[in-house]
Amino acid sequence: MWRPPQRIHHVPAIGRVPTREEASASRLFSPVEIGPVMLEQRTWVPAMVPWRATEEGFVTDEVIDWYARYARGRPGAIVVEATGIRDVASGPLMRIGDDRFIPGLRRLVEAVRQASGGHTRLFIQLIDFLSIRRRPDPTKYFERFLVLTDAHRAAFDHAADDVIRRRLAGMKRDELAAVLSERELESLEFGHRERITDVEVPHIRELPAVLPGLFADAAQRAKQAGFDGVELHYAHAYTMASFLSRKNTREDGYGGTRENRVRLPLEVCAAVRARVGPEYVVGCRFLADECIEGGSDVADAAYFGVAFARAGMDFISTSRGGKFDDARQPGIGASSYPYTGPSGYECMPQYISDERGPFGRNLDATKQIRGAIREAGLRTPIVCAGGVHNFDFAEKMLADGACDVVGSARQSLADPDWFLKLKSGRGDSVRTCEFTNYCEGLDQKHKVVTCQLWDKIDLGAPGVRKTADGKRRMVAPDWPGLEVGDVAAPASRERVVLS
C-alpha cells in the first residue's frame, strides 16, 4: 500500500474510559431512527469482505461464525459484506443474484438475531462490478490477447500478423507506447479493466437499462431472507461509483453533468424502493471524495447527498477514495487492487501517515455533506467511519455534527465487543486496533481476513475454527467479561425522531 512520504507514526489510544452511567447517557449509546426501523444505539459495523463464502457465492459456516461474532458485541447495526447482484463467478464473494442464495442468507440473518439477542439490526450491501482481468504475461498478451488493428499494421508496414506480434513482444516500453493505444498499454501493464464509458460494448452501453432491475431483484431477495434493509454500494472503484464520478463522460444522458451522473443511482434507488415498499430500509454508501486527479470532490458529494436524501434514502453512509485510477501496478498473474494507491490510502489509512494522521480523515467532508442535506430541510441520518477507535472520538463526531451514526470497521474487527465493553463501563478492556493494515494485506490477496491482535490466541482450544493452513483462528475469542447482567432485553421498537 502507498504511504505518505512524511512517514509520521501515529499511535491510537484507548482514551478516556466512561463509566457505565456516562456511556448510558451519551449520544453514542442513544437510539436513532433509520427510516422505518430504530437502532438501539448509534454504533455501526460497516461492510467488510472477509473472503469466507464458497467459490459459488454461498454462505458458509465460516460466514455465519464471522457475523455472529460481531453480533455478540451487540452494535446498533451490522452491514453484511458487499454481495454481488449478478449470478456470475466472482471468487469467494457472497452473491444474491438468484433465489438459490436465499436459504443461506436467511440462516445468516437468524444467526445474527440469536447471537445479538435481538439487539442488532442487520443490513446487506448490494454491489455491481465490471470485469477486471489479471496482469498478463507480455508474451501471452501479444500472442493471444491483443486484437490487432489497422493502426498496428500500418505501424509495421503491413507485415504479417504473426510478425507484428513477435516484434511487439520484443519492444521496450517507450517503443510500445508509440504503437499501442493508452488502453492497450494499460491492459498489458495492469490487466484489462472494463469501464462504464466503454459504450461501444453492448453490455456496458445497456447498464442503465439493466442495473435498476438487478438491484431491485437483489433487494427483494434480501427482504425475503429477513434482512432489515439494504445498503446500495455506490462507493469506491465499482460500477455505481463510476457513474457518479467526474470521469464519467458518457453522452447518453448518464454522464457529464452532475444531474446526469446521479441519474442512474437515483433510478436504481427508485426501482429498489418500488420493489421492497416504504417499510423497508434502503440506504447507500458513496464517496465523500474520490481523492484522484480529475475525480469528484466534496462539492459533488454534497450535491449527490442532497439528491439521495430527497429521493428517500433512509440513511447515507460515506467513505472516500479506493479507486483503480491510481492503484499500484500488480505483479504478472495478479489483479489490480484499488486500495494500493494514494486514494486507497485515504480509504484505509494506516498508522504510518502524514500530519493529519489516519484517524478521522473523512470527518470534514462528511460534515459538509450532512450540512448541505440539513440546509435542504432533510433529516436523513448520516453514517461516517474512518479510524474510530475510542469513546471520546466517537462521541465528538456526533457532538460536532459530522454524522448521526458512528461506523467502525477495523476497530470492530480488532475487538467485536468494544461497543459493548464501553457501554458496560468496561472500556479499559478494549483491544485497540493498531491500524497496521494487516487485515488489508490479507484482503488484497483474497485470503481469509483476520486480525493480528487475536488470530494466534488459543489456537489449540477446543472448537476453534482455523484457516486452512491451521495457523490462524478465524474469529476473535469470546470476551470472558460478559456477564448476565450486561444482557438486557431489546429496547422498544417504537420510532424516535432523529435529533
Short mmCIF file of C-alpha atoms in Angstrom, two decimals:
data_model
loop_
_atom_site.label_atom_id
_atom_site.label_comp_id
_atom_site.label_asym_id
_atom_site.label_seq_id
_atom_site.Cartn_x
_atom_site.Cartn_y
_atom_site.Cartn_z
CA MET A 1 0.00 0.00 0.00
CA TRP A 2 1.07 3.56 -0.74
CA ARG A 3 2.05 5.64 2.29
CA PRO A 4 2.51 9.41 2.67
CA PRO A 5 6.16 10.46 2.30
CA GLN A 6 6.19 12.09 5.75
CA ARG A 7 6.23 8.64 7.41
CA ILE A 8 4.92 10.00 10.72
CA HIS A 9 3.99 7.25 13.18
CA HIS A 10 0.65 7.70 14.96
CA VAL A 11 -0.34 5.63 17.98
CA PRO A 12 -4.06 5.02 18.65
CA ALA A 13 -5.04 5.49 22.27
CA ILE A 14 -7.71 3.76 24.29
CA GLY A 15 -8.74 7.20 25.51
CA ARG A 16 -10.95 8.04 28.45
CA VAL A 17 -12.99 5.14 29.77
CA PRO A 18 -16.56 6.24 30.51
CA THR A 19 -18.45 4.82 33.44
CA ARG A 20 -21.49 2.73 32.72
CA GLU A 21 -23.66 5.70 33.67
CA GLU A 22 -21.75 8.10 31.40
CA ALA A 23 -22.00 5.69 28.49
CA SER A 24 -25.72 5.21 29.06
CA ALA A 25 -26.26 8.99 28.92
CA SER A 26 -24.04 9.51 25.88
CA ARG A 27 -25.02 10.34 22.31
CA LEU A 28 -23.22 7.23 21.08
CA PHE A 29 -25.50 4.91 23.02
CA SER A 30 -28.72 6.78 22.32
CA PRO A 31 -31.29 5.41 19.85
CA VAL A 32 -31.71 6.68 16.31
CA GLU A 33 -34.36 6.16 13.66
CA ILE A 34 -33.22 4.71 10.33
CA GLY A 35 -36.29 5.02 8.13
CA PRO A 36 -38.86 2.51 9.36
CA VAL A 37 -36.59 0.89 11.97
CA MET A 38 -34.85 2.05 15.10
CA LEU A 39 -31.29 1.37 16.15
CA GLU A 40 -30.83 0.99 19.88
CA GLN A 41 -27.54 2.88 19.64
CA ARG A 42 -25.59 4.88 17.08
CA THR A 43 -22.91 2.24 16.53
CA TRP A 44 -22.41 0.65 13.14
CA VAL A 45 -20.13 -2.07 11.75
CA PRO A 46 -19.58 -1.22 8.05
CA ALA A 47 -19.34 -3.81 5.29
CA MET A 48 -16.04 -5.69 5.15
CA VAL A 49 -15.34 -8.62 2.81
CA PRO A 50 -13.78 -11.47 4.87
CA TRP A 51 -13.44 -13.98 1.98
CA ARG A 52 -15.37 -16.79 3.64
CA ALA A 53 -18.06 -17.59 1.07
CA THR A 54 -17.79 -20.51 -1.34
CA GLU A 55 -16.42 -20.04 -4.84
CA GLU A 56 -20.05 -20.21 -5.97
CA GLY A 57 -21.05 -17.32 -3.67
CA PHE A 58 -22.93 -19.28 -1.00
CA VAL A 59 -22.99 -18.55 2.72
CA THR A 60 -20.77 -20.96 4.70
CA ASP A 61 -20.50 -21.86 8.37
CA GLU A 62 -17.43 -19.60 8.43
CA VAL A 63 -19.56 -16.68 7.20
CA ILE A 64 -22.12 -17.43 9.91
CA ASP A 65 -19.40 -17.52 12.61
CA TRP A 66 -17.93 -14.22 11.39
CA TYR A 67 -21.14 -12.22 11.66
CA ALA A 68 -22.39 -13.99 14.78
CA ARG A 69 -19.15 -12.93 16.47
CA TYR A 70 -19.81 -9.26 15.66
CA ALA A 71 -23.40 -9.70 16.78
CA ARG A 72 -22.37 -10.90 20.24
CA GLY A 73 -20.91 -7.43 20.72
CA ARG A 74 -24.41 -6.03 20.04
CA PRO A 75 -23.69 -2.95 17.88
CA GLY A 76 -26.64 -0.92 16.68
CA ALA A 77 -26.24 -2.25 13.14
CA ILE A 78 -24.06 -4.56 11.09
CA VAL A 79 -23.76 -4.25 7.32
CA VAL A 80 -23.01 -7.58 5.66
CA GLU A 81 -20.20 -7.56 3.12
CA ALA A 82 -20.50 -6.44 -0.50
CA THR A 83 -22.73 -9.09 -2.09
CA GLY A 84 -22.92 -9.44 -5.86
CA ILE A 85 -26.26 -8.76 -7.53
CA ARG A 86 -25.34 -10.76 -10.63
CA ASP A 87 -25.18 -14.52 -10.77
CA VAL A 88 -21.63 -14.56 -12.15
CA ALA A 89 -18.40 -16.11 -10.92
CA SER A 90 -16.56 -13.75 -8.57
CA GLY A 91 -14.50 -15.98 -6.30
CA PRO A 92 -15.36 -16.36 -2.60
CA LEU A 93 -17.59 -13.28 -2.63
CA MET A 94 -21.18 -13.69 -1.48
CA ARG A 95 -23.90 -13.46 -4.12
CA ILE A 96 -27.58 -12.61 -4.14
CA GLY A 97 -28.21 -12.85 -7.88
CA ASP A 98 -30.53 -15.86 -7.73
CA ASP A 99 -33.19 -17.28 -5.38
CA ARG A 100 -30.97 -20.26 -4.57
CA PHE A 101 -28.86 -17.97 -2.35
CA ILE A 102 -31.82 -17.03 -0.11
CA PRO A 103 -31.73 -20.04 2.27
CA GLY A 104 -28.10 -19.43 3.23
CA LEU A 105 -28.70 -15.70 3.65
CA ARG A 106 -31.74 -16.45 5.82
CA ARG A 107 -29.60 -18.68 8.01
CA LEU A 108 -27.14 -15.78 8.38
CA VAL A 109 -29.92 -13.42 9.46
CA GLU A 110 -31.20 -15.91 12.03
CA ALA A 111 -27.71 -16.43 13.44
CA VAL A 112 -27.17 -12.71 13.93
CA ARG A 113 -30.59 -12.29 15.57
CA GLN A 114 -29.82 -15.09 18.00
CA ALA A 115 -26.24 -14.01 18.74
CA SER A 116 -27.22 -10.38 19.40
CA GLY A 117 -30.27 -11.28 21.44
CA GLY A 118 -32.30 -9.16 19.04
CA HIS A 119 -30.31 -6.00 19.80
CA THR A 120 -28.63 -5.57 16.39
CA ARG A 121 -30.15 -4.57 13.08
CA LEU A 122 -28.76 -6.32 10.02
CA PHE A 123 -28.39 -4.78 6.56
CA ILE A 124 -26.70 -6.21 3.47
CA GLN A 125 -24.59 -4.29 0.97
CA LEU A 126 -25.51 -4.82 -2.69
CA ILE A 127 -22.77 -4.38 -5.29
CA ASP A 128 -22.28 -4.48 -9.03
CA PHE A 129 -18.85 -4.53 -10.61
CA LEU A 130 -17.43 -4.79 -14.10
CA SER A 131 -14.83 -7.20 -15.40
CA ILE A 132 -11.18 -6.89 -14.49
CA ARG A 133 -8.50 -9.32 -15.64
CA ARG A 134 -5.17 -10.28 -14.20
CA ARG A 135 -2.00 -8.64 -15.49
CA PRO A 136 -0.90 -10.89 -18.36
CA ASP A 137 2.47 -12.31 -19.22
CA PRO A 138 3.70 -9.97 -22.03
CA THR A 139 4.39 -12.82 -24.43
CA LYS A 140 0.92 -14.27 -23.97
CA TYR A 141 -0.63 -10.81 -24.23
CA PHE A 142 0.85 -10.20 -27.67
CA GLU A 143 0.31 -13.78 -28.85
CA ARG A 144 -3.28 -14.27 -27.70
CA PHE A 145 -4.99 -11.21 -26.21
CA LEU A 146 -4.09 -8.13 -28.22
CA VAL A 147 -6.55 -7.53 -31.05
CA LEU A 148 -4.51 -6.26 -33.98
CA THR A 149 -5.95 -3.24 -35.76
CA ASP A 150 -5.20 -1.36 -38.95
CA ALA A 151 -3.23 1.13 -36.85
CA HIS A 152 -0.92 -1.63 -35.64
CA ARG A 153 -0.45 -2.98 -39.14
CA ALA A 154 0.31 0.47 -40.52
CA ALA A 155 2.96 0.97 -37.85
CA PHE A 156 4.72 -2.16 -39.11
CA ASP A 157 4.33 -1.56 -42.86
CA HIS A 158 1.52 -4.11 -43.05
CA ALA A 159 3.70 -7.04 -42.13
CA ALA A 160 2.06 -10.39 -41.41
CA ASP A 161 0.17 -10.55 -38.14
CA ASP A 162 2.46 -13.16 -36.58
CA VAL A 163 5.46 -11.00 -37.43
CA ILE A 164 3.83 -7.95 -35.82
CA ARG A 165 3.10 -9.90 -32.65
CA ARG A 166 6.71 -11.12 -32.37
CA ARG A 167 8.08 -7.62 -32.93
CA LEU A 168 5.74 -6.14 -30.32
CA ALA A 169 6.85 -8.76 -27.79
CA GLY A 170 10.46 -7.63 -28.25
CA MET A 171 9.85 -3.91 -27.84
CA LYS A 172 10.73 -1.71 -24.87
CA ARG A 173 8.05 0.27 -23.07
CA ASP A 174 8.72 3.62 -24.76
CA GLU A 175 8.56 1.90 -28.14
CA LEU A 176 5.29 0.18 -27.21
CA ALA A 177 3.82 3.49 -26.07
CA ALA A 178 4.25 4.83 -29.60
CA VAL A 179 2.39 1.87 -31.14
CA LEU A 180 -0.25 0.78 -28.63
CA SER A 181 -3.23 2.84 -27.56
CA GLU A 182 -3.44 4.05 -23.96
CA ARG A 183 -5.95 1.33 -23.08
CA GLU A 184 -3.91 -1.40 -24.81
CA LEU A 185 -0.82 -0.37 -22.86
CA GLU A 186 -2.84 -0.35 -19.65
CA SER A 187 -4.16 -3.85 -20.40
CA LEU A 188 -0.58 -5.04 -20.82
CA GLU A 189 0.74 -3.41 -17.66
CA PHE A 190 -2.26 -3.76 -15.32
CA GLY A 191 -4.69 -6.22 -16.90
CA HIS A 192 -7.78 -5.32 -18.93
CA ARG A 193 -10.42 -3.43 -16.97
CA GLU A 194 -13.88 -2.55 -18.23
CA ARG A 195 -15.12 1.00 -17.75
CA ILE A 196 -18.65 2.37 -17.81
CA THR A 197 -17.52 4.64 -20.66
CA ASP A 198 -16.86 1.66 -22.95
CA VAL A 199 -20.23 2.25 -24.58
CA GLU A 200 -19.12 0.57 -27.80
CA VAL A 201 -19.52 -2.68 -25.83
CA PRO A 202 -23.22 -3.65 -25.79
CA HIS A 203 -23.46 -4.80 -22.17
CA ILE A 204 -21.72 -1.62 -20.99
CA ARG A 205 -23.98 0.58 -23.11
CA GLU A 206 -27.04 -1.16 -21.65
CA LEU A 207 -26.10 -0.76 -17.98
CA PRO A 208 -28.70 1.97 -17.32
CA ALA A 209 -31.43 -0.30 -18.66
CA VAL A 210 -30.27 -3.39 -16.77
CA LEU A 211 -28.99 -2.31 -13.36
CA PRO A 212 -32.21 -0.95 -11.78
CA GLY A 213 -33.89 -4.33 -12.24
CA LEU A 214 -30.88 -6.28 -10.97
CA PHE A 215 -30.63 -4.18 -7.82
CA ALA A 216 -34.39 -4.41 -7.26
CA ASP A 217 -34.33 -8.20 -7.63
CA ALA A 218 -31.45 -8.42 -5.16
CA ALA A 219 -33.19 -6.17 -2.64
CA GLN A 220 -36.32 -8.29 -2.84
CA ARG A 221 -34.26 -11.39 -2.08
CA ALA A 222 -32.66 -9.59 0.87
CA LYS A 223 -36.13 -8.80 2.21
CA GLN A 224 -37.24 -12.41 1.74
CA ALA A 225 -34.15 -13.57 3.63
CA GLY A 226 -35.10 -11.38 6.59
CA PHE A 227 -32.56 -8.55 6.45
CA ASP A 228 -33.72 -5.27 7.97
CA GLY A 229 -32.64 -3.38 4.87
CA VAL A 230 -30.12 -2.94 2.10
CA GLU A 231 -27.16 -0.65 1.51
CA LEU A 232 -26.63 0.19 -2.17
CA HIS A 233 -22.89 0.20 -2.88
CA TYR A 234 -22.21 3.48 -4.69
CA ALA A 235 -18.62 3.82 -3.44
CA HIS A 236 -15.01 3.08 -4.38
CA ALA A 237 -13.98 1.51 -7.70
CA TYR A 238 -17.20 -0.17 -8.74
CA THR A 239 -19.98 0.38 -11.25
CA MET A 240 -22.29 2.79 -9.46
CA ALA A 241 -19.45 4.92 -8.12
CA SER A 242 -18.11 5.16 -11.64
CA PHE A 243 -21.40 6.67 -12.83
CA LEU A 244 -21.13 9.33 -10.10
CA SER A 245 -17.52 10.16 -10.97
CA ARG A 246 -16.47 13.31 -12.82
CA LYS A 247 -14.58 10.92 -15.07
CA ASN A 248 -17.90 9.62 -16.36
CA THR A 249 -18.06 11.13 -19.86
CA ARG A 250 -20.93 9.06 -21.25
CA GLU A 251 -23.02 11.04 -23.73
CA ASP A 252 -26.28 9.13 -23.40
CA GLY A 253 -27.76 11.21 -20.59
CA TYR A 254 -25.92 9.24 -17.88
CA GLY A 255 -22.63 11.13 -17.79
CA GLY A 256 -21.10 14.57 -17.89
CA THR A 257 -23.08 16.91 -15.65
CA ARG A 258 -23.85 16.17 -12.02
CA GLU A 259 -27.51 15.81 -12.89
CA ASN A 260 -26.71 13.15 -15.46
CA ARG A 261 -24.13 11.35 -13.35
CA VAL A 262 -26.56 10.90 -10.45
CA ARG A 263 -29.37 9.82 -12.75
CA LEU A 264 -28.70 6.06 -12.72
CA PRO A 265 -28.07 5.88 -8.95
CA LEU A 266 -31.42 7.61 -8.43
CA GLU A 267 -33.13 5.26 -10.89
CA VAL A 268 -31.67 2.28 -9.03
CA CYS A 269 -32.91 3.71 -5.74
CA ALA A 270 -36.39 4.24 -7.18
CA ALA A 271 -36.53 0.70 -8.59
CA VAL A 272 -35.45 -0.80 -5.28
CA ARG A 273 -37.95 1.27 -3.33
CA ALA A 274 -40.77 0.31 -5.68
CA ARG A 275 -39.91 -3.36 -5.22
CA VAL A 276 -39.48 -3.51 -1.42
CA GLY A 277 -42.01 -0.86 -0.38
CA PRO A 278 -41.81 2.07 2.06
CA GLU A 279 -41.49 -0.02 5.24
CA TYR A 280 -38.09 -1.44 4.37
CA VAL A 281 -34.74 0.27 4.87
CA VAL A 282 -32.96 1.42 1.71
CA GLY A 283 -29.73 3.39 2.08
CA CYS A 284 -26.45 3.81 0.25
CA ARG A 285 -22.75 4.21 0.74
CA PHE A 286 -20.94 6.67 -1.52
CA LEU A 287 -17.73 8.67 -1.68
CA ALA A 288 -17.31 11.99 0.06
CA ASP A 289 -14.26 12.48 -2.18
CA GLU A 290 -12.76 10.26 -4.88
CA CYS A 291 -9.27 11.54 -3.98
CA ILE A 292 -7.96 11.17 -7.54
CA GLU A 293 -6.91 13.70 -10.16
CA GLY A 294 -9.96 14.74 -12.17
CA GLY A 295 -12.33 12.88 -9.85
CA SER A 296 -15.36 14.02 -7.89
CA ASP A 297 -14.81 16.07 -4.74
CA VAL A 298 -16.84 17.05 -1.69
CA ALA A 299 -18.85 19.65 -3.66
CA ASP A 300 -20.04 16.89 -5.97
CA ALA A 301 -20.71 14.65 -2.99
CA ALA A 302 -22.80 17.32 -1.26
CA TYR A 303 -24.93 17.64 -4.39
CA PHE A 304 -25.34 13.85 -4.61
CA GLY A 305 -26.08 13.58 -0.90
CA VAL A 306 -28.95 16.04 -1.15
CA ALA A 307 -30.27 14.21 -4.21
CA PHE A 308 -30.17 10.88 -2.36
CA ALA A 309 -31.90 12.35 0.67
CA ARG A 310 -34.63 13.88 -1.48
CA ALA A 311 -35.08 10.52 -3.20
CA GLY A 312 -35.98 8.96 0.14
CA MET A 313 -32.81 7.13 1.13
CA ASP A 314 -33.21 6.03 4.75
CA PHE A 315 -29.53 6.54 5.52
CA ILE A 316 -26.42 7.78 3.73
CA SER A 317 -23.02 6.34 4.61
CA THR A 318 -19.80 7.96 3.43
CA SER A 319 -16.38 6.65 2.50
CA ARG A 320 -13.53 8.09 0.44
CA GLY A 321 -11.02 7.03 -2.21
CA GLY A 322 -10.36 3.41 -3.06
CA LYS A 323 -10.02 3.79 -6.84
CA PHE A 324 -8.32 1.80 -9.60
CA ASP A 325 -7.10 5.02 -11.23
CA ASP A 326 -4.01 5.37 -9.01
CA ALA A 327 -3.59 1.75 -7.90
CA ARG A 328 -0.14 0.21 -7.79
CA GLN A 329 0.86 -1.99 -10.72
CA PRO A 330 0.19 -5.64 -9.85
CA GLY A 331 2.61 -8.46 -10.47
CA ILE A 332 2.18 -10.67 -13.51
CA GLY A 333 -0.72 -13.01 -12.87
CA ALA A 334 -2.24 -10.77 -10.19
CA SER A 335 -5.18 -8.37 -10.38
CA SER A 336 -5.09 -4.66 -9.77
CA TYR A 337 -6.31 -3.75 -6.27
CA PRO A 338 -7.95 -0.34 -5.78
CA TYR A 339 -6.58 0.27 -2.27
CA THR A 340 -2.85 0.34 -3.08
CA GLY A 341 -2.50 3.94 -4.28
CA PRO A 342 -2.99 7.35 -2.63
CA SER A 343 -6.77 7.13 -2.97
CA GLY A 344 -6.67 3.69 -1.41
CA TYR A 345 -4.73 5.11 1.49
CA GLU A 346 -7.45 7.70 2.02
CA CYS A 347 -9.94 4.85 2.26
CA MET A 348 -7.90 2.73 4.69
CA PRO A 349 -5.12 4.91 6.16
CA GLN A 350 -2.63 3.18 8.43
CA TYR A 351 -0.59 4.31 11.41
CA ILE A 352 2.32 5.47 9.20
CA SER A 353 0.83 8.69 7.90
CA ASP A 354 1.21 12.43 7.41
CA GLU A 355 0.49 15.31 9.77
CA ARG A 356 -3.26 14.66 9.57
CA GLY A 357 -2.85 11.11 10.74
CA PRO A 358 -5.04 8.11 9.96
CA PHE A 359 -7.92 8.97 12.30
CA GLY A 360 -10.99 10.81 11.03
CA ARG A 361 -9.77 11.77 7.56
CA ASN A 362 -13.34 11.71 6.25
CA LEU A 363 -14.94 13.78 9.00
CA ASP A 364 -14.69 17.26 7.48
CA ALA A 365 -16.07 16.17 4.12
CA THR A 366 -18.89 14.20 5.72
CA LYS A 367 -19.80 17.17 7.89
CA GLN A 368 -20.11 19.32 4.76
CA ILE A 369 -22.36 16.73 3.13
CA ARG A 370 -24.53 16.48 6.22
CA GLY A 371 -24.70 20.27 6.40
CA ALA A 372 -25.91 20.51 2.81
CA ILE A 373 -28.59 17.91 3.49
CA ARG A 374 -29.75 19.73 6.61
CA GLU A 375 -29.78 23.08 4.78
CA ALA A 376 -32.10 21.44 2.25
CA GLY A 377 -34.50 20.73 5.10
CA LEU A 378 -33.85 16.98 5.14
CA ARG A 379 -33.13 14.82 8.19
CA THR A 380 -31.59 11.72 6.61
CA PRO A 381 -29.19 10.05 9.07
CA ILE A 382 -25.53 10.18 8.03
CA VAL A 383 -23.09 7.38 8.85
CA CYS A 384 -19.37 8.18 8.98
CA ALA A 385 -16.41 5.88 9.59
CA GLY A 386 -12.65 6.23 9.42
CA GLY A 387 -10.17 5.33 12.13
CA VAL A 388 -12.65 5.49 15.02
CA HIS A 389 -11.13 3.69 18.00
CA ASN A 390 -12.23 5.20 21.32
CA PHE A 391 -15.26 6.62 23.10
CA ASP A 392 -14.36 10.33 23.09
CA PHE A 393 -13.51 10.20 19.39
CA ALA A 394 -16.89 8.69 18.55
CA GLU A 395 -18.82 10.97 20.88
CA LYS A 396 -17.15 14.07 19.42
CA MET A 397 -18.11 13.03 15.88
CA LEU A 398 -21.75 13.15 16.96
CA ALA A 399 -21.41 16.29 19.09
CA ASP A 400 -19.71 18.19 16.26
CA GLY A 401 -22.46 17.33 13.80
CA ALA A 402 -20.20 15.33 11.50
CA CYS A 403 -22.64 12.44 11.46
CA ASP A 404 -25.57 10.79 13.22
CA VAL A 405 -24.20 7.25 13.40
CA VAL A 406 -20.59 6.19 14.02
CA GLY A 407 -19.12 3.46 11.83
CA SER A 408 -16.12 1.45 12.92
CA ALA A 409 -14.65 -1.28 10.73
CA ARG A 410 -11.08 -2.09 11.72
CA GLN A 411 -11.62 -1.35 15.42
CA SER A 412 -14.64 -3.67 15.38
CA LEU A 413 -12.52 -6.31 13.67
CA ALA A 414 -9.85 -5.90 16.38
CA ASP A 415 -12.46 -6.14 19.14
CA PRO A 416 -16.00 -7.13 18.16
CA ASP A 417 -17.08 -6.42 21.76
CA TRP A 418 -15.71 -2.91 22.00
CA PHE A 419 -19.04 -1.10 21.87
CA LEU A 420 -20.45 -3.48 24.47
CA LYS A 421 -17.42 -3.01 26.70
CA LEU A 422 -17.77 0.78 26.52
CA LYS A 423 -21.49 0.64 27.25
CA SER A 424 -20.88 -1.68 30.21
CA GLY A 425 -18.26 0.62 31.75
CA ARG A 426 -15.55 -1.90 30.88
CA GLY A 427 -13.75 0.19 28.27
CA ASP A 428 -10.38 -0.47 29.90
CA SER A 429 -10.56 -3.99 28.45
CA VAL A 430 -10.99 -2.86 24.83
CA ARG A 431 -8.49 -4.38 22.40
CA THR A 432 -7.45 -1.26 20.45
CA CYS A 433 -6.71 -1.54 16.73
CA GLU A 434 -3.12 -0.63 15.86
CA PHE A 435 -4.02 0.34 12.27
CA THR A 436 -1.14 -1.62 10.77
CA ASN A 437 -3.49 -2.82 8.00
CA TYR A 438 -2.53 -6.44 8.50
CA CYS A 439 -6.16 -7.19 7.65
CA GLU A 440 -6.00 -5.15 4.46
CA GLY A 441 -2.94 -7.10 3.33
CA LEU A 442 -4.91 -10.33 3.65
CA ASP A 443 -7.86 -8.81 1.79
CA GLN A 444 -5.59 -7.73 -1.05
CA LYS A 445 -4.55 -11.36 -1.55
CA HIS A 446 -8.16 -12.59 -1.22
CA LYS A 447 -7.13 -14.53 1.87
CA VAL A 448 -9.37 -15.12 4.87
CA VAL A 449 -9.31 -11.83 6.79
CA THR A 450 -8.35 -11.91 10.46
CA CYS A 451 -6.68 -9.54 12.96
CA GLN A 452 -3.12 -9.99 14.17
CA LEU A 453 -4.21 -8.96 17.67
CA TRP A 454 -6.18 -12.18 18.16
CA ASP A 455 -5.67 -14.67 15.35
CA LYS A 456 -2.91 -16.59 17.20
CA ILE A 457 -4.68 -16.70 20.60
CA ASP A 458 -5.66 -20.14 21.98
CA LEU A 459 -5.25 -21.88 18.65
CA GLY A 460 -5.36 -25.23 20.36
CA ALA A 461 -8.54 -24.60 22.32
CA PRO A 462 -11.46 -26.95 21.63
CA GLY A 463 -13.87 -25.80 18.93
CA VAL A 464 -11.64 -23.08 17.49
CA ARG A 465 -12.17 -22.90 13.72
CA LYS A 466 -8.87 -22.24 11.94
CA THR A 467 -7.71 -21.21 8.47
CA ALA A 468 -6.86 -23.98 6.00
CA ASP A 469 -3.17 -23.88 6.97
CA GLY A 470 -4.06 -24.14 10.66
CA LYS A 471 -2.03 -21.04 11.55
CA ARG A 472 -4.80 -18.55 12.35
CA ARG A 473 -8.10 -18.66 14.18
CA MET A 474 -10.98 -17.28 12.13
CA VAL A 475 -12.91 -15.27 14.74
CA ALA A 476 -11.91 -13.33 17.82
CA PRO A 477 -12.06 -15.12 21.19
CA ASP A 478 -15.21 -14.52 23.19
CA TRP A 479 -14.99 -11.85 25.88
CA PRO A 480 -14.88 -13.55 29.27
CA GLY A 481 -16.04 -10.34 30.95
CA LEU A 482 -19.56 -10.56 29.54
CA GLU A 483 -21.94 -11.07 32.44
CA VAL A 484 -25.59 -12.00 32.54
CA GLY A 485 -26.42 -8.54 33.89
CA ASP A 486 -24.92 -6.97 30.78
CA VAL A 487 -27.56 -8.58 28.60
CA ALA A 488 -30.75 -6.56 28.55
CA ALA A 489 -33.88 -7.25 26.61
CA PRO A 490 -34.11 -5.45 23.27
CA ALA A 491 -35.37 -1.89 23.56
CA SER A 492 -38.84 -0.95 22.36
CA ARG A 493 -39.18 -0.84 18.60
CA GLU A 494 -41.10 2.44 18.75
CA ARG A 495 -39.73 5.09 16.47
CA VAL A 496 -37.79 8.06 17.80
CA VAL A 497 -37.26 11.34 16.00
CA LEU A 498 -33.70 11.93 14.81
CA SER A 499 -32.09 14.69 16.80
#
